[in-house]
């Protein structure tokens, strides 16, 4: 039973670290991983799925393997085990920085400074800010808060509960690779295929848990569940669909529609068509919902870890 308590204590401490400190401004471990993955890509890149799969295995497998090695070295020390889990949790989750960026954009919109909001939007998502008005920016922020709650908080904790520190690191590594090479550009359509598909697989449980908890913690549980049921499958992403639909229903707003990414226009279906248009004040509501979902996930992850370790003993 000690191991499951170690995870619960360490994950809680890591979330508190994220709450009070946010991401480190310099020397972030995820940024260091990104630089290493970029170096591997420069050596391996070919316009071929097989080379992209090798890139994913080398980078994500190497990161998870290193985490497993470090975990084994501190296994006999409870204090060291808790400290390692706390430090890793703090490094891989990003709920506080997500909220700060969203609120900064919301503050600029509330002050009527759309240009500042456009300048900050790329810190949060890949939308083309010049193609968006104030309402479009607000909608993009709410959608990004929803999706990144799953990617940057819930998914990591789920895999931490299932796999300890290697699970935390492995999930974040795959998620980072997907952000780097998993998009459908001409360069990465084949090379990034494996990273994108692996991210879909690892993100599946966290996305569904995020949707469930958004319904439980939001203003309209029934609306969240209805939007998830009716609209999630319409989204091109198997994981963003449930999350964004549940957030839309929970907040009572409409998400989706026409999007622009670096000149590429996508026409996505509307999620929760019964809701109203997104307003600037909804950004704060989305951030608060995201934080509640993160805290609830900690409890779920601790319970999952306890059950898993109990069955293993």
Coordinates of C-alpha atoms in Angstrom, one line a residue:
X1 CA 0.0 0.0 0.0
X2 CA 3.0 2.3 0.4
X3 CA 3.5 2.8 -3.3
X4 CA 0.0 4.0 -4.0
X5 CA 0.2 6.5 -1.1
X6 CA 3.6 7.7 -2.4
X7 CA 2.0 8.5 -5.8
X8 CA -1.0 10.2 -4.2
X9 CA 1.2 12.4 -1.9
X10 CA 3.7 13.1 -4.7
X11 CA 1.0 14.0 -7.3
X12 CA -0.8 16.2 -4.8
X13 CA 2.5 18.0 -4.0
X14 CA 3.3 18.4 -7.7
X15 CA -0.1 19.9 -8.4
X16 CA 0.4 22.3 -5.5
X17 CA 3.8 23.2 -7.0
X18 CA 2.1 23.9 -10.4
X19 CA -0.7 25.9 -8.6
X20 CA 1.8 28.2 -6.8
X21 CA 4.7 28.3 -9.2
X22 CA 3.4 27.5 -12.6
X23 CA 5.9 26.4 -15.2
X24 CA 9.6 27.3 -14.8
X25 CA 10.5 30.3 -17.0
X26 CA 13.9 28.7 -17.7
X27 CA 15.2 25.2 -18.0
X28 CA 11.8 23.6 -18.3
X29 CA 12.2 19.8 -18.7
X30 CA 9.6 19.6 -21.4
X31 CA 11.4 22.2 -23.4
X32 CA 14.7 20.3 -22.9
X33 CA 12.9 17.2 -24.2
X34 CA 11.6 19.2 -27.2
X35 CA 15.1 20.3 -28.1
X36 CA 16.4 16.7 -27.8
X37 CA 13.5 15.4 -30.0
X38 CA 14.3 18.2 -32.5
X39 CA 17.9 17.0 -32.7
X40 CA 16.8 13.4 -33.2
X41 CA 14.4 14.6 -36.0
X42 CA 17.3 16.3 -37.8
X43 CA 19.1 13.0 -38.0
X44 CA 16.2 10.7 -38.7
X45 CA 13.8 12.8 -40.9
X46 CA 12.6 11.1 -44.0
X47 CA 9.2 11.5 -45.7
X48 CA 8.2 8.0 -44.5
X49 CA 6.1 6.6 -41.7
X50 CA 8.7 4.1 -40.6
X51 CA 11.3 6.7 -39.9
X52 CA 8.7 8.8 -38.0
X53 CA 7.8 5.7 -36.0
X54 CA 11.4 5.2 -35.1
X55 CA 11.6 8.9 -34.0
X56 CA 8.6 8.3 -31.7
X57 CA 10.1 5.1 -30.2
X58 CA 13.5 6.7 -29.7
X59 CA 12.2 9.9 -28.1
X60 CA 9.2 8.7 -26.1
X61 CA 10.6 5.3 -25.3
X62 CA 13.9 6.9 -24.2
X63 CA 12.2 9.4 -21.9
X64 CA 10.0 6.7 -20.3
X65 CA 12.9 4.3 -20.0
X66 CA 15.1 7.0 -18.3
X67 CA 12.2 7.7 -15.9
X68 CA 11.8 4.0 -15.1
X69 CA 15.5 3.8 -14.3
X70 CA 15.4 6.8 -11.9
X71 CA 12.3 5.4 -10.3
X72 CA 14.0 2.1 -9.6
X73 CA 16.9 3.9 -8.0
X74 CA 14.7 5.6 -5.4
X75 CA 12.2 2.8 -4.9
X76 CA 13.6 1.9 -1.4
X77 CA 13.3 5.5 -0.1
X78 CA 9.8 6.8 0.6
X79 CA 10.9 10.4 0.8
X80 CA 12.9 10.2 -2.5
X81 CA 10.0 8.4 -4.2
X82 CA 7.5 11.0 -3.2
X83 CA 9.9 13.8 -4.1
X84 CA 10.5 12.3 -7.6
X85 CA 6.8 11.9 -8.2
X86 CA 6.1 15.5 -7.0
X87 CA 8.9 17.0 -9.2
X88 CA 7.8 15.0 -12.2
X89 CA 4.1 15.9 -11.8
X90 CA 5.0 19.6 -11.5
X91 CA 7.2 19.3 -14.6
X92 CA 4.6 17.6 -16.8
X93 CA 1.3 19.3 -15.8
X94 CA 0.6 22.8 -17.0
X95 CA -2.8 23.8 -15.6
X96 CA -1.6 27.1 -14.0
X97 CA 0.3 28.3 -17.1
X98 CA -2.7 27.4 -19.2
X99 CA -5.0 29.5 -17.0
X100 CA -2.5 32.4 -16.9
X101 CA -2.3 32.6 -20.7
X102 CA -6.1 32.3 -21.1
X103 CA -6.7 35.0 -18.5
X104 CA -4.1 37.3 -20.1
X105 CA -5.9 37.1 -23.4
X106 CA -9.3 37.6 -21.7
X107 CA -7.9 40.6 -19.9
X108 CA -6.8 42.2 -23.2
X109 CA -10.2 41.5 -24.8
X110 CA -12.0 42.9 -21.8
X111 CA -9.9 46.1 -22.1
X112 CA -10.9 46.3 -25.8
X113 CA -7.3 45.6 -27.0
X114 CA -7.8 43.0 -29.7
X115 CA -4.3 43.5 -31.1
X116 CA -2.7 42.5 -27.8
X117 CA -5.0 39.5 -27.6
X118 CA -4.0 38.5 -31.1
X119 CA -0.3 38.8 -30.2
X120 CA -0.8 36.5 -27.2
X121 CA -3.0 33.9 -28.8
X122 CA -0.1 31.9 -30.4
X123 CA 1.2 31.2 -26.9
X124 CA -2.0 29.2 -26.3
X125 CA -3.0 27.6 -29.7
X126 CA -2.1 27.4 -33.3
X127 CA -4.9 29.4 -34.7
X128 CA -4.3 32.3 -37.1
X129 CA -5.0 35.3 -34.9
X130 CA -5.3 37.7 -37.8
X131 CA -8.3 35.8 -39.0
X132 CA -10.2 36.2 -35.7
X133 CA -12.2 39.0 -34.2
X134 CA -12.7 39.4 -30.5
X135 CA -15.5 36.8 -30.3
X136 CA -13.4 34.4 -32.4
X137 CA -10.5 34.8 -30.1
X138 CA -12.6 34.2 -27.0
X139 CA -14.0 31.0 -28.6
X140 CA -10.5 29.8 -29.5
X141 CA -9.3 30.4 -25.9
X142 CA -12.2 28.4 -24.5
X143 CA -11.6 25.6 -26.9
X144 CA -7.9 25.6 -26.1
X145 CA -8.5 25.6 -22.4
X146 CA -10.8 22.6 -22.8
X147 CA -8.5 20.6 -24.9
X148 CA -5.4 21.4 -22.9
X149 CA -7.1 20.5 -19.7
X150 CA -7.1 16.9 -21.0
X151 CA -3.6 17.1 -22.6
X152 CA -1.7 19.1 -19.9
X153 CA -3.4 17.9 -16.7
X154 CA -5.9 15.0 -16.8
X155 CA -4.1 12.7 -19.3
X156 CA -0.8 13.0 -17.5
X157 CA -2.4 12.1 -14.1
X158 CA -4.2 9.2 -15.6
X159 CA -1.0 7.7 -16.9
X160 CA 0.8 8.5 -13.7
X161 CA -1.8 6.5 -11.8
X162 CA -1.4 3.6 -14.2
X163 CA 2.4 3.7 -14.7
X164 CA 3.9 5.9 -12.0
X165 CA 6.7 8.4 -13.0
X166 CA 7.4 6.5 -16.3
X167 CA 3.7 6.9 -17.1
X168 CA 3.8 10.7 -16.4
X169 CA 6.9 11.2 -18.5
X170 CA 5.9 8.9 -21.3
X171 CA 2.5 10.5 -21.8
X172 CA 4.0 14.0 -21.8
X173 CA 6.7 13.0 -24.2
X174 CA 4.1 11.6 -26.7
X175 CA 1.9 14.6 -26.3
X176 CA 4.9 16.9 -27.0
X177 CA 5.9 14.9 -30.1
X178 CA 2.4 15.2 -31.4
X179 CA 2.6 19.0 -31.0
X180 CA 5.9 19.0 -32.8
X181 CA 5.4 16.6 -35.7
X182 CA 1.8 15.3 -35.5
X183 CA 0.1 18.0 -37.6
X184 CA -0.9 17.5 -41.2
X185 CA 1.6 19.7 -42.9
X186 CA 3.4 18.6 -46.1
X187 CA 6.6 17.9 -44.1
X188 CA 5.0 15.8 -41.3
X189 CA 2.0 14.1 -43.0
X190 CA 3.9 10.8 -43.1
X191 CA 6.8 11.4 -40.6
X192 CA 4.4 12.5 -37.8
X193 CA 1.8 9.8 -38.4
X194 CA 3.1 7.5 -35.7
X195 CA 3.4 10.3 -33.1
X196 CA -0.2 11.5 -33.9
X197 CA -1.7 8.0 -33.7
X198 CA 0.1 7.2 -30.4
X199 CA -1.1 10.4 -28.9
X200 CA -4.6 9.5 -29.9
X201 CA -4.3 6.1 -28.1
X202 CA -2.7 7.5 -25.0
X203 CA -5.1 10.5 -24.9
X204 CA -8.2 8.3 -25.1
X205 CA -8.8 7.6 -21.4
X206 CA -7.9 11.1 -20.2
X207 CA -10.2 12.7 -22.7
X208 CA -13.2 10.7 -21.6
X209 CA -12.4 11.3 -17.9
X210 CA -12.1 15.0 -18.7
X211 CA -15.5 15.0 -20.3
X212 CA -17.1 13.1 -17.3
X213 CA -15.5 15.5 -14.8
X214 CA -16.5 18.6 -16.8
X215 CA -20.0 17.4 -16.7
X216 CA -19.8 16.8 -12.9
X217 CA -18.1 20.1 -12.1
X218 CA -19.8 22.4 -14.6
X219 CA -22.9 24.5 -14.4
X220 CA -25.0 22.2 -16.5
X221 CA -24.2 18.4 -16.1
X222 CA -27.2 17.5 -18.3
X223 CA -26.1 19.9 -21.0
X224 CA -22.6 18.6 -20.9
X225 CA -23.6 15.0 -21.3
X226 CA -26.1 15.8 -24.0
X227 CA -23.5 17.8 -26.0
X228 CA -21.0 15.0 -25.6
X229 CA -23.5 12.4 -26.7
X230 CA -24.8 14.3 -29.7
X231 CA -21.7 16.2 -31.0
X232 CA -18.4 14.7 -29.9
X233 CA -18.2 12.2 -32.8
X234 CA -18.6 15.1 -35.3
X235 CA -15.2 16.5 -34.3
X236 CA -12.3 15.4 -36.4
X237 CA -10.2 14.6 -33.3
X238 CA -11.3 11.5 -31.4
X239 CA -10.2 13.0 -28.1
X240 CA -10.8 16.7 -28.5
X241 CA -14.4 16.0 -29.5
X242 CA -15.6 14.7 -26.2
X243 CA -13.7 17.3 -24.2
X244 CA -14.7 20.3 -26.2
X245 CA -18.3 19.1 -26.5
X246 CA -18.6 18.5 -22.7
X247 CA -17.0 21.9 -21.9
X248 CA -19.4 23.6 -24.3
X249 CA -22.4 21.9 -22.7
X250 CA -21.1 22.5 -19.2
X251 CA -20.6 26.3 -19.9
X252 CA -23.8 26.6 -22.0
X253 CA -21.9 28.0 -25.1
X254 CA -21.4 27.0 -28.7
X255 CA -17.9 25.9 -29.8
X256 CA -16.6 24.8 -33.2
X257 CA -17.2 26.3 -36.6
X258 CA -14.8 27.8 -39.1
X259 CA -11.1 27.8 -38.0
X260 CA -7.9 29.0 -39.7
X261 CA -4.5 27.5 -39.1
X262 CA -1.6 29.2 -40.9
X263 CA -3.8 29.9 -43.9
X264 CA -5.5 26.5 -43.9
X265 CA -9.2 26.9 -43.3
X266 CA -11.2 24.1 -41.6
X267 CA -15.0 24.1 -41.3
X268 CA -15.8 22.1 -38.2
X269 CA -19.3 21.2 -36.9
X270 CA -20.8 23.3 -34.2
X271 CA -20.6 21.7 -30.7
X272 CA -23.6 22.3 -28.4
X273 CA -25.6 24.2 -31.0
X274 CA -28.3 25.0 -28.4
X275 CA -25.8 27.2 -26.5
X276 CA -25.1 30.9 -26.9
X277 CA -22.0 32.4 -28.5
X278 CA -18.8 32.6 -26.4
X279 CA -18.3 35.9 -24.5
X280 CA -15.1 37.2 -22.9
X281 CA -16.4 36.4 -19.5
X282 CA -16.6 32.7 -20.5
X283 CA -12.8 32.5 -20.6
X284 CA -12.7 32.9 -16.8
X285 CA -15.5 30.4 -16.4
X286 CA -13.6 27.9 -18.5
X287 CA -10.4 28.4 -16.5
X288 CA -12.2 27.8 -13.3
X289 CA -13.9 24.7 -14.7
X290 CA -10.5 23.4 -15.9
X291 CA -9.1 23.9 -12.4
X292 CA -12.0 22.0 -10.8
X293 CA -11.5 19.2 -13.3
X294 CA -7.8 19.0 -12.4
X295 CA -8.5 18.7 -8.7
X296 CA -11.1 16.0 -9.2
X297 CA -8.7 14.1 -11.4
X298 CA -6.2 14.0 -8.6
X299 CA -8.7 12.1 -6.5
X300 CA -9.6 9.7 -9.3
X301 CA -5.9 9.1 -10.0
X302 CA -5.1 8.4 -6.4
X303 CA -8.0 5.9 -6.3
X304 CA -6.9 4.2 -9.5
X305 CA -3.3 3.9 -8.2
X306 CA -4.6 2.4 -4.9
X307 CA -6.7 -0.2 -6.7
X308 CA -3.9 -1.1 -9.2
X309 CA -1.3 -1.5 -6.5
X310 CA -3.7 -3.5 -4.3
X311 CA -4.4 -6.0 -7.1
X312 CA -0.7 -6.3 -7.8
X313 CA 0.3 -7.0 -4.2

